[in-house]
């Protein structure tokens, strides 16, 4: 996304595309038009980065990012972009919610859960497929729900598993810890409203 945004910025500057667009029809006021960037998914991430790159030259620009990747910007960069980037997220769309940090946490949680399971590993994996006719909950999950002390122990182990020291040392499966990254700018979350019978 960064390379694409830099390429577009360089192309806009080298060919004076924006300068020509703003002077295209001065009798219609094109010189007073604002610059608006729009993108969807990876294009939204690219548009957001391009907005940051062009912001100094075009201080009034606005960017609308539809379903941008969740792993786009650090929190300080998100704060900086809130005045000129608006991200639009629809429903439960996974793209704006996922990044390397979230995938690493998921991996650590899965390894911890499998390690703590009292069931055979094959049963845990096979029963995760709904069609296989297993009980609704694996034995260890049912036991976990039954006692609060076990749940507290599980949550503590989950947090420990997410720390760097617990990551496997085998280079073929080891992970690096990435800084959490977020969707750019302000976020508008569009959800479907299901009216109740009284409405």
Coordinates of N, CA and C in Angstrom, one line a residue:
X1 N 0.8 -1.2 0.0 CA 0.0 0.0 0.0 C 0.9 1.3 0.0
X2 N 1.9 1.2 0.8 CA 2.8 2.4 0.8 C 3.5 2.6 -0.5
X3 N 4.0 1.5 -1.1 CA 4.6 1.7 -2.5 C 3.6 2.2 -3.5
X4 N 2.4 1.7 -3.5 CA 1.3 2.2 -4.4 C 1.0 3.7 -4.2
X5 N 0.9 4.1 -2.9 CA 0.6 5.5 -2.6 C 1.8 6.4 -3.1
X6 N 3.0 5.9 -2.8 CA 4.2 6.7 -3.3 C 4.2 6.8 -4.8
X7 N 3.9 5.7 -5.5 CA 3.9 5.7 -6.9 C 2.9 6.7 -7.5
X8 N 1.7 6.7 -6.9 CA 0.6 7.6 -7.3 C 1.0 9.0 -7.1
X9 N 1.6 9.3 -5.9 CA 2.0 10.7 -5.6 C 3.0 11.1 -6.6
X10 N 4.0 10.3 -6.8 CA 5.1 10.7 -7.8 C 4.5 10.9 -9.2
X11 N 3.6 10.1 -9.6 CA 2.9 10.2 -10.9 C 2.1 11.6 -11.0
X12 N 1.4 11.9 -9.9 CA 0.6 13.1 -9.8 C 1.6 14.3 -10.0
X13 N 2.7 14.3 -9.3 CA 3.7 15.4 -9.3 C 4.4 15.5 -10.7
X14 N 4.9 14.3 -11.2 CA 5.7 14.4 -12.4 C 4.9 14.8 -13.6
X15 N 3.6 14.4 -13.7 CA 2.8 14.8 -14.8 C 1.9 16.0 -14.5
X16 N 2.0 16.6 -13.3 CA 1.2 17.7 -12.9 C -0.3 17.5 -13.1
X17 N -0.7 16.3 -12.8 CA -2.1 15.9 -13.0 C -3.1 16.8 -12.2
X18 N -2.8 17.0 -10.9 CA -3.7 17.8 -10.1 C -3.7 19.2 -10.5
X19 N -2.5 19.8 -10.8 CA -2.5 21.2 -11.2 C -3.3 21.4 -12.5
X20 N -3.2 20.4 -13.4 CA -4.0 20.5 -14.7 C -5.5 20.4 -14.4
X21 N -5.8 19.5 -13.5 CA -7.2 19.3 -13.2 C -7.8 20.5 -12.5
X22 N -7.1 21.2 -11.6 CA -7.6 22.4 -11.0 C -7.7 23.6 -11.9
X23 N -6.9 23.6 -13.0 CA -6.9 24.7 -13.9 C -7.7 24.3 -15.2
X24 N -8.3 23.2 -15.2 CA -9.0 22.7 -16.4 C -10.1 23.6 -16.9
X25 N -10.9 24.1 -16.0 CA -12.1 24.9 -16.5 C -12.3 25.9 -15.4
X26 N -11.5 27.0 -15.5 CA -11.6 28.0 -14.4 C -12.9 28.8 -14.4
X27 N -13.5 28.9 -15.6 CA -14.8 29.5 -15.7 C -15.9 28.8 -14.9
X28 N -15.6 27.5 -14.6 CA -16.5 26.7 -13.8 C -16.0 26.6 -12.4
X29 N -14.9 27.2 -12.1 CA -14.4 27.3 -10.7 C -13.6 26.1 -10.3
X30 N -13.0 25.3 -11.2 CA -12.3 24.1 -10.9 C -11.1 24.5 -10.0
X31 N -10.6 25.7 -10.0 CA -9.4 26.1 -9.2 C -9.8 26.1 -7.7
X32 N -11.1 26.2 -7.4 CA -11.6 26.2 -6.0 C -12.1 24.8 -5.5
X33 N -12.0 23.8 -6.4 CA -12.5 22.5 -6.0 C -11.6 21.9 -4.9
X34 N -12.1 21.1 -4.1 CA -11.3 20.4 -3.1 C -10.9 19.1 -3.6
X35 N -9.9 18.5 -3.0 CA -9.4 17.2 -3.4 C -9.9 16.1 -2.4
X36 N -10.6 15.1 -3.0 CA -11.2 14.0 -2.3 C -10.6 12.7 -2.8
X37 N -10.1 11.9 -1.9 CA -9.5 10.6 -2.2 C -10.5 9.5 -1.7
X38 N -10.7 8.5 -2.5 CA -11.6 7.4 -2.2 C -11.0 6.1 -2.5
X39 N -11.2 5.1 -1.7 CA -10.7 3.8 -2.0 C -11.5 2.7 -1.2
X40 N -11.4 1.5 -1.7 CA -12.1 0.4 -1.0 C -11.1 -0.7 -0.7
X41 N -11.1 -1.3 0.4 CA -10.2 -2.4 0.8 C -8.8 -2.0 0.7
X42 N -7.9 -2.7 0.0 CA -6.5 -2.3 -0.1 C -6.4 -0.9 -0.8
X43 N -7.4 -0.6 -1.7 CA -7.4 0.8 -2.2 C -7.7 1.8 -1.2
X44 N -8.5 1.4 -0.2 CA -8.7 2.4 0.9 C -7.5 2.6 1.8
X45 N -6.7 1.6 2.0 CA -5.4 1.7 2.7 C -4.5 2.6 1.9
X46 N -4.4 2.4 0.6 CA -3.6 3.2 -0.3 C -4.0 4.6 -0.3
X47 N -5.3 4.8 -0.4 CA -5.9 6.2 -0.4 C -5.5 6.9 0.9
X48 N -5.6 6.2 2.0 CA -5.3 6.8 3.3 C -3.9 7.2 3.4
X49 N -3.0 6.4 2.9 CA -1.5 6.7 2.9 C -1.2 7.9 2.0
X50 N -1.9 7.8 0.8 CA -1.7 8.9 -0.1 C -2.2 10.2 0.5
X51 N -3.3 10.2 1.2 CA -3.8 11.4 1.9 C -2.8 12.0 2.8
X52 N -2.1 11.1 3.6 CA -1.1 11.6 4.5 C 0.0 12.2 3.7
X53 N 0.4 11.6 2.6 CA 1.5 12.1 1.8 C 1.2 13.5 1.1
X54 N -0.1 13.7 0.8 CA -0.5 14.9 0.1 C -1.0 16.0 1.0
X55 N -1.2 15.6 2.2 CA -1.8 16.6 3.2 C -1.1 17.9 3.3
X56 N 0.2 17.9 3.3 CA 1.0 19.1 3.4 C 0.7 20.1 2.2
X57 N 0.6 19.5 1.0 CA 0.4 20.4 -0.2 C -1.1 20.7 -0.4
X58 N -2.0 19.9 0.2 CA -3.4 20.1 0.0 C -4.1 20.0 1.4
X59 N -4.0 21.0 2.2 CA -4.4 20.9 3.6 C -5.9 20.7 3.8
X60 N -6.7 21.0 2.7 CA -8.2 20.8 2.9 C -8.6 19.4 2.3
X61 N -7.7 18.6 1.9 CA -8.1 17.3 1.3 C -8.9 16.4 2.3
X62 N -9.8 15.6 1.7 CA -10.5 14.7 2.5 C -10.4 13.3 1.9
X63 N -10.4 12.3 2.7 CA -10.3 10.9 2.2 C -11.4 10.0 2.8
X64 N -12.0 9.3 2.0 CA -13.1 8.3 2.4 C -12.6 6.9 2.1
X65 N -12.3 6.1 3.2 CA -11.8 4.8 3.1 C -12.9 3.8 3.4
X66 N -13.3 3.0 2.4 CA -14.4 2.1 2.6 C -13.7 0.7 2.9
X67 N -14.0 0.2 4.1 CA -13.5 -1.1 4.5 C -11.9 -1.2 4.4
X68 N -11.2 -0.2 5.0 CA -9.7 -0.3 4.9 C -9.2 -1.4 5.7
X69 N -8.0 -1.9 5.4 CA -7.4 -2.9 6.2 C -7.1 -2.4 7.6
X70 N -7.4 -3.3 8.6 CA -7.2 -3.0 10.0 C -5.8 -2.7 10.4
X71 N -4.9 -3.3 9.7 CA -3.5 -3.2 10.0 C -2.8 -2.1 9.2
X72 N -3.4 -0.9 9.2 CA -2.9 0.2 8.4 C -2.0 1.2 9.1
X73 N -2.5 1.7 10.3 CA -1.7 2.8 10.9 C -1.6 2.6 12.4
X74 N -0.5 3.2 12.9 CA -0.3 3.2 14.4 C -1.3 4.1 15.0
X75 N -1.5 4.0 16.3 CA -2.4 4.9 17.0 C -2.1 6.4 16.9
X76 N -0.8 6.8 17.0 CA -0.6 8.2 16.8 C -0.9 8.7 15.4
X77 N -0.7 7.8 14.4 CA -1.1 8.2 13.0 C -2.6 8.3 12.8
X78 N -3.3 7.4 13.5 CA -4.8 7.4 13.5 C -5.3 8.7 14.0
X79 N -4.7 9.1 15.2 CA -5.1 10.4 15.8 C -4.8 11.6 14.8
X80 N -3.7 11.5 14.2 CA -3.3 12.6 13.2 C -4.3 12.7 12.1
X81 N -4.8 11.5 11.6 CA -5.7 11.5 10.4 C -7.1 11.7 10.7
X82 N -7.5 11.8 11.9 CA -9.0 11.9 12.2 C -9.6 13.1 11.7
X83 N -8.9 14.2 11.4 CA -9.5 15.4 10.8 C -9.7 15.3 9.3
X84 N -9.1 14.4 8.6 CA -9.2 14.4 7.2 C -9.5 13.0 6.6
X85 N -9.5 11.9 7.4 CA -9.8 10.6 6.8 C -11.0 10.1 7.6
X86 N -12.0 9.6 6.8 CA -13.1 8.9 7.4 C -13.2 7.5 6.9
X87 N -13.1 6.5 7.8 CA -13.2 5.1 7.4 C -14.6 4.6 7.6
X88 N -15.1 3.9 6.6 CA -16.5 3.3 6.7 C -16.4 1.8 6.8
X89 N -17.0 1.3 7.8 CA -17.0 -0.2 8.1 C -18.4 -0.6 8.1
X90 N -18.7 -1.7 7.3 CA -20.1 -2.2 7.2 C -20.2 -3.5 7.9
X91 N -21.1 -3.5 8.9 CA -21.4 -4.7 9.6 C -20.2 -5.4 10.3
X92 N -20.1 -6.7 10.0 CA -19.1 -7.5 10.7 C -17.9 -7.8 9.7
X93 N -17.7 -6.9 8.8 CA -16.6 -7.0 7.8 C -15.3 -7.3 8.6
X94 N -14.6 -8.3 8.2 CA -13.4 -8.8 8.9 C -12.2 -7.9 8.5
X95 N -12.1 -7.4 7.3 CA -10.9 -6.7 6.7 C -10.5 -5.5 7.7
X96 N -11.4 -4.7 8.1 CA -10.9 -3.6 9.0 C -10.6 -4.0 10.4
X97 N -10.8 -5.3 10.7 CA -10.5 -5.8 12.1 C -9.3 -6.6 12.2
X98 N -8.6 -6.9 11.1 CA -7.6 -7.9 11.1 C -6.2 -7.3 10.7
X99 N -5.2 -7.7 11.4 CA -3.8 -7.3 11.1 C -2.9 -8.4 11.7
X100 N -1.6 -8.2 11.5 CA -0.6 -9.2 12.0 C -0.7 -9.4 13.5
X101 N -0.9 -8.3 14.2 CA -1.0 -8.4 15.7 C -2.1 -9.3 16.1
X102 N -3.3 -9.1 15.4 CA -4.5 -9.9 15.8 C -4.3 -11.3 15.4
X103 N -3.6 -11.6 14.3 CA -3.4 -13.0 13.9 C -2.4 -13.6 14.8
X104 N -1.4 -12.9 15.3 CA -0.5 -13.5 16.3 C -1.1 -13.8 17.6
X105 N -2.1 -12.9 18.0 CA -2.8 -13.2 19.3 C -3.7 -14.4 19.1
X106 N -4.3 -14.6 17.9 CA -5.2 -15.7 17.6 C -4.3 -17.0 17.6
X107 N -3.2 -16.9 17.0 CA -2.3 -18.1 17.0 C -1.9 -18.5 18.4
X108 N -1.5 -17.5 19.2 CA -1.1 -17.8 20.6 C -2.3 -18.4 21.4
X109 N -3.5 -17.9 21.2 CA -4.6 -18.4 21.9 C -4.9 -19.9 21.4
X110 N -4.8 -20.1 20.1 CA -5.1 -21.5 19.7 C -4.1 -22.5 20.2
X111 N -2.8 -22.1 20.2 CA -1.8 -23.0 20.8 C -2.0 -23.3 22.3
X112 N -2.4 -22.2 23.0 CA -2.6 -22.3 24.4 C -3.8 -23.2 24.7
X113 N -4.9 -23.1 23.9 CA -6.1 -23.9 24.1 C -5.8 -25.3 23.8
X114 N -5.1 -25.6 22.7 CA -4.8 -27.0 22.4 C -3.9 -27.6 23.4
X115 N -2.9 -26.8 23.9 CA -2.0 -27.3 24.9 C -2.7 -27.7 26.2
X116 N -3.7 -26.8 26.6 CA -4.5 -27.0 27.8 C -5.6 -28.1 27.7
X117 N -5.9 -28.4 26.5 CA -7.1 -29.4 26.3 C -6.8 -30.7 26.9
X118 N -7.8 -31.3 27.6 CA -7.6 -32.6 28.1 C -8.1 -33.7 27.1
X119 N -8.7 -33.2 26.0 CA -9.1 -34.1 25.0 C -7.9 -34.5 24.1
X120 N -8.0 -35.6 23.4 CA -7.0 -35.9 22.4 C -7.0 -34.7 21.3
X121 N -5.8 -34.4 20.8 CA -5.7 -33.3 19.9 C -6.5 -33.6 18.6
X122 N -6.5 -34.8 18.1 CA -7.3 -35.1 17.0 C -8.8 -34.8 17.2
X123 N -9.3 -35.1 18.4 CA -10.7 -34.9 18.7 C -11.0 -33.4 18.7
X124 N -10.1 -32.6 19.3 CA -10.3 -31.1 19.3 C -10.4 -30.6 17.8
X125 N -9.5 -31.1 17.0 CA -9.5 -30.6 15.6 C -10.7 -31.1 14.8
X126 N -11.0 -32.4 14.9 CA -12.1 -33.0 14.2 C -13.4 -32.4 14.7
X127 N -13.6 -32.2 16.0 CA -14.8 -31.6 16.5 C -15.0 -30.2 16.2
X128 N -14.0 -29.5 15.7 CA -14.2 -28.1 15.4 C -14.9 -28.0 14.0
X129 N -15.1 -29.1 13.3 CA -15.9 -29.2 12.1 C -17.3 -29.6 12.5
X130 N -18.2 -28.7 12.3 CA -19.6 -29.0 12.7 C -20.2 -30.3 12.2
X131 N -19.9 -30.7 11.0 CA -20.5 -31.8 10.4 C -20.1 -33.2 11.0
X132 N -19.2 -33.2 11.9 CA -18.6 -34.5 12.3 C -19.4 -35.2 13.4
X133 N -20.5 -34.6 13.9 CA -21.3 -35.2 14.9 C -20.8 -35.3 16.3
X134 N -19.8 -34.5 16.7 CA -19.3 -34.5 18.0 C -20.3 -33.8 18.9
X135 N -20.1 -33.9 20.2 CA -20.9 -33.2 21.2 C -20.8 -31.7 20.9
X136 N -21.8 -30.9 21.4 CA -21.8 -29.5 21.1 C -20.5 -28.8 21.7
X137 N -20.0 -29.3 22.8 CA -18.7 -28.8 23.4 C -17.8 -29.9 23.7
X138 N -16.5 -29.7 23.3 CA -15.5 -30.7 23.7 C -15.5 -30.8 25.3
X139 N -15.1 -31.9 25.8 CA -15.1 -32.2 27.2 C -14.4 -31.1 28.0
X140 N -13.2 -30.7 27.5 CA -12.4 -29.7 28.3 C -13.1 -28.3 28.3
X141 N -13.8 -28.0 27.2 CA -14.6 -26.7 27.2 C -15.7 -26.8 28.1
X142 N -16.4 -27.9 28.2 CA -17.5 -28.0 29.2 C -17.0 -27.9 30.6
X143 N -15.9 -28.5 30.9 CA -15.3 -28.4 32.2 C -14.9 -27.0 32.5
X144 N -14.4 -26.3 31.5 CA -13.9 -24.9 31.7 C -15.1 -24.0 32.1
X145 N -16.3 -24.3 31.5 CA -17.4 -23.5 31.8 C -18.0 -23.7 33.2
X146 N -17.7 -24.9 33.7 CA -18.4 -25.4 35.0 C -17.8 -24.7 36.2
X147 N -16.5 -24.4 36.2 CA -15.8 -23.8 37.4 C -15.2 -22.5 37.1
X148 N -15.5 -21.5 37.9 CA -14.9 -20.2 37.8 C -13.4 -20.1 37.9
X149 N -12.9 -21.0 38.9 CA -11.4 -21.0 39.1 C -10.7 -21.4 37.9
X150 N -11.2 -22.4 37.2 CA -10.6 -22.9 35.9 C -10.6 -21.8 34.9
X151 N -11.7 -21.1 34.8 CA -11.8 -20.0 33.8 C -10.8 -18.9 34.1
X152 N -10.6 -18.5 35.4 CA -9.6 -17.5 35.7 C -8.2 -18.0 35.4
X153 N -7.9 -19.3 35.7 CA -6.6 -19.9 35.4 C -6.4 -19.9 33.8
X154 N -7.4 -20.2 33.1 CA -7.3 -20.2 31.6 C -7.0 -18.8 31.1
X155 N -7.7 -17.8 31.6 CA -7.5 -16.4 31.1 C -6.1 -15.9 31.5
X156 N -5.6 -16.3 32.6 CA -4.2 -16.0 33.0 C -3.2 -16.6 32.1
X157 N -3.4 -17.9 31.8 CA -2.5 -18.6 30.8 C -2.6 -18.0 29.4
X158 N -3.8 -17.6 29.1 CA -4.0 -16.9 27.7 C -3.1 -15.7 27.6
X159 N -3.1 -14.8 28.7 CA -2.3 -13.6 28.6 C -0.8 -13.9 28.6
X160 N -0.4 -14.9 29.4 CA 1.0 -15.3 29.4 C 1.4 -15.8 28.0
X161 N 0.5 -16.6 27.3 CA 0.8 -17.2 26.0 C 1.0 -16.1 25.0
X162 N 0.4 -14.9 25.2 CA 0.5 -13.8 24.2 C 1.9 -13.0 24.4
X163 N 2.6 -13.3 25.4 CA 3.8 -12.6 25.7 C 5.0 -13.2 24.8
X164 N 6.0 -12.3 24.5 CA 7.1 -12.7 23.7 C 7.8 -14.0 24.1
X165 N 8.0 -14.1 25.4 CA 8.8 -15.2 26.0 C 8.2 -16.5 25.7
X166 N 6.9 -16.6 25.5 CA 6.3 -17.9 25.4 C 6.3 -18.4 23.9
X167 N 6.6 -17.5 23.0 CA 6.6 -17.8 21.6 C 7.6 -18.9 21.4
X168 N 7.3 -19.9 20.5 CA 8.2 -21.0 20.2 C 9.6 -20.4 19.7
X169 N 10.6 -21.1 20.1 CA 12.0 -20.7 19.6 C 12.3 -21.3 18.3
X170 N 11.6 -22.3 17.9 CA 11.8 -23.0 16.6 C 11.6 -21.9 15.5
X171 N 12.6 -21.6 14.7 CA 12.5 -20.5 13.7 C 11.5 -20.8 12.6
X172 N 11.1 -22.1 12.4 CA 10.2 -22.4 11.4 C 8.7 -22.0 11.8
X173 N 8.5 -21.9 13.1 CA 7.1 -21.5 13.5 C 7.1 -20.3 14.5
X174 N 8.3 -19.7 14.7 CA 8.4 -18.6 15.6 C 7.7 -17.3 15.0
X175 N 7.2 -16.5 15.8 CA 6.5 -15.3 15.4 C 7.3 -14.1 15.9
X176 N 7.2 -13.0 15.1 CA 7.7 -11.7 15.6 C 6.4 -11.0 16.2
X177 N 6.6 -10.2 17.2 CA 5.5 -9.4 17.7 C 5.4 -8.1 17.0
X178 N 4.3 -7.8 16.4 CA 4.1 -6.6 15.7 C 3.3 -5.6 16.5
X179 N 3.6 -4.4 16.3 CA 2.8 -3.3 17.0 C 1.4 -3.4 16.5
X180 N 0.4 -3.2 17.4 CA -1.0 -3.2 16.9 C -1.2 -2.0 15.9
X181 N -1.9 -2.3 14.8 CA -2.2 -1.2 13.8 C -3.7 -1.2 13.7
X182 N -4.2 0.0 13.2 CA -5.7 0.2 13.2 C -6.1 0.8 11.9
X183 N -7.4 0.8 11.6 CA -7.9 1.5 10.4 C -7.7 3.0 10.6
X184 N -7.5 3.7 9.5 CA -7.2 5.1 9.5 C -8.4 6.0 9.9
X185 N -8.1 7.2 10.5 CA -9.1 8.3 10.7 C -10.2 7.9 11.6
X186 N -11.3 8.7 11.5 CA -12.5 8.5 12.2 C -13.2 7.3 11.5
X187 N -14.0 6.5 12.3 CA -14.6 5.3 11.8 C -16.1 5.5 11.9
X188 N -16.8 5.3 10.8 CA -18.3 5.2 10.8 C -18.6 3.7 10.6
X189 N -19.3 3.1 11.6 CA -19.6 1.7 11.6 C -21.1 1.6 11.2
X190 N -21.4 1.0 10.1 CA -22.8 0.9 9.6 C -23.3 -0.5 9.9
X191 N -24.3 -0.5 10.7 CA -24.9 -1.8 11.1 C -26.4 -1.8 10.7
X192 N -26.9 -3.0 10.4 CA -28.3 -3.2 10.1 C -29.1 -3.1 11.4
X193 N -30.2 -2.3 11.4 CA -31.1 -2.3 12.5 C -32.3 -3.2 12.2
X194 N -32.5 -4.1 13.1 CA -33.6 -5.0 13.0 C -34.7 -4.5 14.0
X195 N -35.8 -3.9 13.4 CA -36.8 -3.4 14.3 C -37.5 -4.5 15.1
X196 N -37.9 -4.1 16.3 CA -38.6 -5.0 17.2 C -40.1 -5.0 16.8
X197 N -40.9 -5.8 17.3 CA -42.3 -5.9 17.0 C -43.0 -4.6 17.4
X198 N -42.5 -3.9 18.5 CA -43.1 -2.7 18.9 C -42.8 -1.5 18.0
X199 N -41.8 -1.6 17.2 CA -41.4 -0.5 16.3 C -42.2 -0.5 15.0

